[in-house]
Amino acid sequence: MNHSSTLPLFERGLGRVKLALKSTLKRTQRPSSICLGDPIAWRDDLLCQQGPSVSDSRTLEQLGYAESPHSTIEADAITGVAVVHRLFTPEGVAVLQDIGARLEQRAGDSDWIISRRTRGVTALSSFIDDMMNSRSFLLAVSRIAGVPLVPYPMLNARSQINYFYPKPVEQQQQLGMWHTDGTNYVLNVVLSGGCDYSGGEFLFHNGTIDTFDALDHRTFETAGLDAPGDALFIYGSRLFHGVRPVLSGRRMSLVLSFHCPYFTDDSNRFWHLASDDGIPATIPNWLKLRWALHRPAARQYARIGMEPITFEELRHRGG
Ligand SMILES: O=C(O)CCC(=O)C(=O)O
Ligand SMILES: [Fe+2]
């Protein structure tokens, strides 16, 4: 099989700047922040009470990173990639599916392998917003990550719903699926069931960024995301990953980003954001982001109205 045509590489460097200019020109309408009216309100019992089951978990060290991204915690304490089953109850998954389907009317076309997507969904769905600001939900995701988390401070990068449809072969070849994310802690929740689509496998490179070679498929692994609601947690800025082209049906996913408030470092780059949102929208957001990342952890938790999640708490289950 010719992997250079099936596995093209996503734009980096100058390509990002070009995408930023393109996004700026395309951005004529601003999405309004009117909520669509969720079917029900978020409740913590929509999380599986026994906690999620996590498989195929690998730390950043196991991926090959000797250096931790944060100075006071080792690379073997931070999750690099993990498959997450049964985070939500069947009712929780059904509500997210319903919201995802309704938010599709807000979705804009996307340049790369994703056909359409809606960014900043926490401003459109109070259910998803309340879920992101639920201490139980954040604690569950923090335990998977290995570090305490808050929702990512920048609205547009915090949450997104992706819609994948079959694309003509020529378009699949132009821009790639392989990328790293601008954010570090990312939960990719697949909302469609396996029978809703074919293709669309979630692939990741089992190694560091430096060892990634888009043509060497021997290091690629397919995440076992079979049931709706299954998720792949990744350290997104250090893991090459991507969704293979969907061949039939529709694949819908909810992508949520988080920040560890005990560390000020962040991988997001201006051009990464600008390639998604256009340059004018990114400038004020970028300044606000720098400001938010430097707030003390206690203040970041206080702003979302909760007791701080601590490293100690992550070590004890059921606390
Ligand atoms: O849709 C997915 O499951 C993940 C897509 C992705 O990697 C992204 O949106 O950054
Ligand atoms: Fe991604």
CSV table of N, CA and C and ligand atoms in Angstrom, one decimal, residues 112 114 117 160 162 164 177 179-181 186 188-190 202 225 234 241-243 251-255, ligand 1:
chain,number,residue,atom,x,y,z
A,112,TRP,N,-8.9,19.9,6.8
A,112,TRP,CA,-8.1,18.7,6.8
A,112,TRP,C,-9.1,17.5,6.8
A,114,ILE,N,-10.9,16.0,8.9
A,114,ILE,CA,-12.2,16.2,9.5
A,114,ILE,C,-13.1,17.0,8.6
A,117,ARG,N,-16.6,20.8,11.8
A,117,ARG,CA,-16.3,20.8,13.2
A,117,ARG,C,-16.9,22.0,13.8
A,160,GLN,N,-14.4,20.8,21.2
A,160,GLN,CA,-14.7,20.8,19.8
A,160,GLN,C,-15.4,19.5,19.5
A,162,ASN,N,-16.1,17.0,16.3
A,162,ASN,CA,-15.7,16.7,14.9
A,162,ASN,C,-16.7,15.8,14.2
A,164,PHE,N,-16.9,13.5,10.8
A,164,PHE,CA,-16.1,13.0,9.7
A,164,PHE,C,-17.0,12.3,8.7
A,177,MET,N,-3.8,13.7,8.1
A,177,MET,CA,-4.4,13.3,9.4
A,177,MET,C,-3.4,13.4,10.5
A,179,HIS,N,-1.0,14.7,13.2
A,179,HIS,CA,-0.7,16.0,13.8
A,179,HIS,C,-0.4,15.8,15.3
A,180,THR,N,0.1,16.8,15.9
A,180,THR,CA,0.1,16.9,17.3
A,180,THR,C,-0.8,18.0,17.7
A,181,ASP,N,-1.4,18.0,18.9
A,181,ASP,CA,-2.3,19.0,19.3
A,181,ASP,C,-1.6,20.2,19.9
A,186,VAL,N,-5.5,16.0,26.5
A,186,VAL,CA,-6.6,16.0,25.5
A,186,VAL,C,-7.4,14.6,25.7
A,188,ASN,N,-10.2,12.5,23.8
A,188,ASN,CA,-10.9,12.4,22.5
A,188,ASN,C,-12.0,11.4,22.7
A,189,VAL,N,-13.3,11.8,22.8
A,189,VAL,CA,-14.4,10.9,23.0
A,189,VAL,C,-15.1,10.6,21.7
A,190,VAL,N,-15.1,9.3,21.3
A,190,VAL,CA,-15.8,8.9,20.1
A,190,VAL,C,-17.3,8.8,20.5
A,202,PHE,N,-8.7,5.5,14.9
A,202,PHE,CA,-7.8,6.4,15.5
A,202,PHE,C,-6.4,5.8,15.7
A,225,LEU,N,-11.2,1.8,20.1
A,225,LEU,CA,-12.4,2.6,20.5
A,225,LEU,C,-13.6,2.0,19.8
A,234,ILE,N,-4.8,11.5,25.5
A,234,ILE,CA,-3.4,11.7,25.0
A,234,ILE,C,-2.7,12.9,25.6
A,241,HIS,N,-0.8,11.7,16.2
A,241,HIS,CA,-2.0,10.9,16.1
A,241,HIS,C,-2.8,11.4,15.0
A,242,GLY,N,-3.9,10.6,14.7
A,242,GLY,CA,-4.8,11.1,13.6
A,242,GLY,C,-5.9,10.1,13.4
A,243,VAL,N,-6.9,10.5,12.7
A,243,VAL,CA,-8.0,9.6,12.4
A,243,VAL,C,-8.0,9.3,10.9
A,251,ARG,N,-18.7,9.7,11.4
A,251,ARG,CA,-18.0,9.5,12.7
A,251,ARG,C,-18.0,10.8,13.4
A,252,MET,N,-18.6,10.8,14.7
A,252,MET,CA,-18.7,12.1,15.4
A,252,MET,C,-17.9,11.9,16.7
A,253,SER,N,-17.1,13.0,17.1
A,253,SER,CA,-16.3,12.9,18.3
A,253,SER,C,-16.3,14.2,19.0
A,254,LEU,N,-16.1,14.1,20.3
A,254,LEU,CA,-16.0,15.3,21.2
A,254,LEU,C,-14.6,15.3,21.7
A,255,VAL,N,-13.9,16.4,21.4
A,255,VAL,CA,-12.5,16.6,21.8
A,255,VAL,C,-12.4,17.6,22.9
B,1,LIG,O1,-11.9,13.1,16.3
B,1,LIG,C1,-11.0,12.5,17.0
B,1,LIG,O2,-11.3,11.4,17.6
B,1,LIG,C2,-9.7,13.1,17.2
B,1,LIG,C3,-9.4,14.2,16.2
B,1,LIG,C4,-8.1,15.0,16.6
B,1,LIG,O3,-7.1,14.4,16.8
B,1,LIG,C5,-8.3,16.4,16.8
B,1,LIG,O4,-9.4,17.0,16.6
B,1,LIG,O5,-7.3,17.0,17.2
